[in-house]
CSV table of C-alpha atoms in Angstrom, one decimal:
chain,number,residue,atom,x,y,z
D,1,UNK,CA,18.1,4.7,6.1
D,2,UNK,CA,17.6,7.5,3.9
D,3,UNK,CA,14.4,9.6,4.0
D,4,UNK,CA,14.0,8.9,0.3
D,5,UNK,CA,13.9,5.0,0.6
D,6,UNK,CA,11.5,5.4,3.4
D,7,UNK,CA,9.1,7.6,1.5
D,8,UNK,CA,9.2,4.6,-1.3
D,9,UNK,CA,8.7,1.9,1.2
D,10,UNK,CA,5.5,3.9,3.0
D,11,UNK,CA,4.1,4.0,-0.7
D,12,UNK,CA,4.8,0.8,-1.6
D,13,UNK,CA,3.0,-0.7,1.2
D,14,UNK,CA,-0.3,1.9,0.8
D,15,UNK,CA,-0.6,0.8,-3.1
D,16,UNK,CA,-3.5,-1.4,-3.1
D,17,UNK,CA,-5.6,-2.4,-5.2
D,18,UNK,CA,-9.3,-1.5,-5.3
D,19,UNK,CA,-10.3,-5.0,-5.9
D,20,UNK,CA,-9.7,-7.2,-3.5
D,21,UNK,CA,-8.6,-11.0,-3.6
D,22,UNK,CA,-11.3,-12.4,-2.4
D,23,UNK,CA,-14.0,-10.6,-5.0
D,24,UNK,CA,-11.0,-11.6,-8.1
D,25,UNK,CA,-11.9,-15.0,-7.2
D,26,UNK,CA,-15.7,-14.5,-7.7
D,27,UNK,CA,-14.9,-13.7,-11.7
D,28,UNK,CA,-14.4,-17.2,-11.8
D,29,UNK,CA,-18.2,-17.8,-11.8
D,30,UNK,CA,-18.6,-14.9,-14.7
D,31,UNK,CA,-16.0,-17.0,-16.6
D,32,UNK,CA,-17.6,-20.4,-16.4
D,33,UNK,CA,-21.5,-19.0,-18.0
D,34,UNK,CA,-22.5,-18.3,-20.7
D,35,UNK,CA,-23.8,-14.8,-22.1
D,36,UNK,CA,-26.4,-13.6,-24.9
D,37,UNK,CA,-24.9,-9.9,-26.2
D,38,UNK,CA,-27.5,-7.5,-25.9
D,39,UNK,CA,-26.1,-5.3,-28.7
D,40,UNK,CA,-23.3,-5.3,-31.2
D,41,UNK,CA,-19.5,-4.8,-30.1
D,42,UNK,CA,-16.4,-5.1,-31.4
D,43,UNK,CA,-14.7,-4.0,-34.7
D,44,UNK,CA,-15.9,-4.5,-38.3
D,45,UNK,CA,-13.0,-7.7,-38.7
D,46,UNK,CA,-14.0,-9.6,-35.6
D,47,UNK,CA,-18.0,-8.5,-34.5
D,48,UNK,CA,-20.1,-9.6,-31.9
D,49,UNK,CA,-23.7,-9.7,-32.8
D,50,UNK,CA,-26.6,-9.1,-31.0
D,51,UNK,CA,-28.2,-12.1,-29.8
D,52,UNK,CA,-24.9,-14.4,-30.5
D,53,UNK,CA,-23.9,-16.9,-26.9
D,54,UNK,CA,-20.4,-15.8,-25.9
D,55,UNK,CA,-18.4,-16.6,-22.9
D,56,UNK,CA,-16.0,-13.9,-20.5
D,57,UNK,CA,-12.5,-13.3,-19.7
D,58,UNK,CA,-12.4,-10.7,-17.1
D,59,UNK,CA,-8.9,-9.6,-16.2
D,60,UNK,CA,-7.7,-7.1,-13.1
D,61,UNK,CA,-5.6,-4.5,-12.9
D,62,UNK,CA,-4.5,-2.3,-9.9
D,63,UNK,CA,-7.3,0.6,-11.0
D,64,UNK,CA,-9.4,-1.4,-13.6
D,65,UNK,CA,-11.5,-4.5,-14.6
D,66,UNK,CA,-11.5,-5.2,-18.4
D,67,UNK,CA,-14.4,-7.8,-19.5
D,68,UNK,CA,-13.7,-9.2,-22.8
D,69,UNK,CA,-16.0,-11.9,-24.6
D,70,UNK,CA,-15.8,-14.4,-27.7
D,71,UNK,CA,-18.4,-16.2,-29.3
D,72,UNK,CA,-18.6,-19.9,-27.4
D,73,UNK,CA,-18.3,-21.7,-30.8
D,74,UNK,CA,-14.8,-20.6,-31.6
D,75,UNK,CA,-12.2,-22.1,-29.0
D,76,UNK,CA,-11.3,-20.6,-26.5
D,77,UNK,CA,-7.1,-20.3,-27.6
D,78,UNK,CA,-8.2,-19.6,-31.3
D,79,UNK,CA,-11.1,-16.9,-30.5
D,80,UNK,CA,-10.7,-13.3,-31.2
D,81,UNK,CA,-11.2,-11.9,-27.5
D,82,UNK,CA,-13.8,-8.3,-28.1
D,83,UNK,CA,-13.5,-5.8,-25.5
D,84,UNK,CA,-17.0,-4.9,-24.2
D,85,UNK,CA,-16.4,-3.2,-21.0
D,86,UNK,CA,-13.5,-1.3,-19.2
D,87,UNK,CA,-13.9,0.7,-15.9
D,88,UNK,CA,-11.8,2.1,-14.0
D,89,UNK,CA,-11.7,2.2,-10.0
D,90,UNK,CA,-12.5,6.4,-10.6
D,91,UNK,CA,-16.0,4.6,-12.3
D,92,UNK,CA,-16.8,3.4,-9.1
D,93,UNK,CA,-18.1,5.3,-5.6
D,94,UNK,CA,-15.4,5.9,-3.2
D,95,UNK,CA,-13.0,4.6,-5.6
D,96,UNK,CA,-14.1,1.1,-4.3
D,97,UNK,CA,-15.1,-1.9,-6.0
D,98,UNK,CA,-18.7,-2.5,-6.0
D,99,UNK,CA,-20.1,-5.8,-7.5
D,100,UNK,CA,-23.9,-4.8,-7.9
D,101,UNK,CA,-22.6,-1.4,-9.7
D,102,UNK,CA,-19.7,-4.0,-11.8
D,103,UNK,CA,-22.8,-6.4,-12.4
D,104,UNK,CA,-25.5,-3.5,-13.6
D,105,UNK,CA,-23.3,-2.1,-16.5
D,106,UNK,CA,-22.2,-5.7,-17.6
D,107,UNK,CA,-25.8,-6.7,-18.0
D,108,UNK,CA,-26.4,-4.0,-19.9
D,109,UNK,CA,-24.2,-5.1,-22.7
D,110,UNK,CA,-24.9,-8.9,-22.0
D,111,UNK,CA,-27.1,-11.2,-20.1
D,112,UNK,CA,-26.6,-14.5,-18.6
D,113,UNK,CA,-27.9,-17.1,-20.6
D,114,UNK,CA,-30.3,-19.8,-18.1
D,115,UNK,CA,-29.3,-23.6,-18.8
């Protein structure tokens, strides 16, 4: 084999991501609540307000987590999705994903409503 394609297979296989499978599945639970914003976000055409309910869609990358939210009165396949927060794995200490650190800066910018 030749050095070049066993350089590429050693890489390969020490890519990870800094989020593991296990704390993907815990999104879930973000996902399913509901969220008060805490301040405005979101551009001048499609605004979230402070103080409106919204739900989450967090998706997962190999370096990042993006948390996006829409108002819970719109549905879910017609609502204009608002980025509100976006870190990358360098955000983090040690590079690895920590879920107190993920939780303080989300609930800076929203809070989980209580039912």
């Amino acid at each position: 084999m030749k050095k070049w394609a066993v350089a590429a297979l050693v890489f390969i296989c020490s890519c990870s991501s800094f989020i593991k499978d296990e704390q993907i599945e815990g999104f879930k639970a973000y996902e399913s609540a509901q969220y008060t914003m805490k301040q405005d976000a979101g551009r001048e055409e499609a605004p979230l307000k402070k103080g409106e309910i919204v739900k989450l869609i967090i998706q997962t990358g190999g370096d990042f987590i993006k948390v996006y939210a829409y108002p819970v009165s719109v549905d879910y396949l017609k609502a204009e999705r608002v980025l509100i927060l976006f870190l990358f794995e360098d955000d983090f200490k040690d590079k690895a994903f920590d879920r107190q650190y993920f939780e303080e800066r989300l609930n800076q910018l929203a809070e989980e409503r209580k039912r």
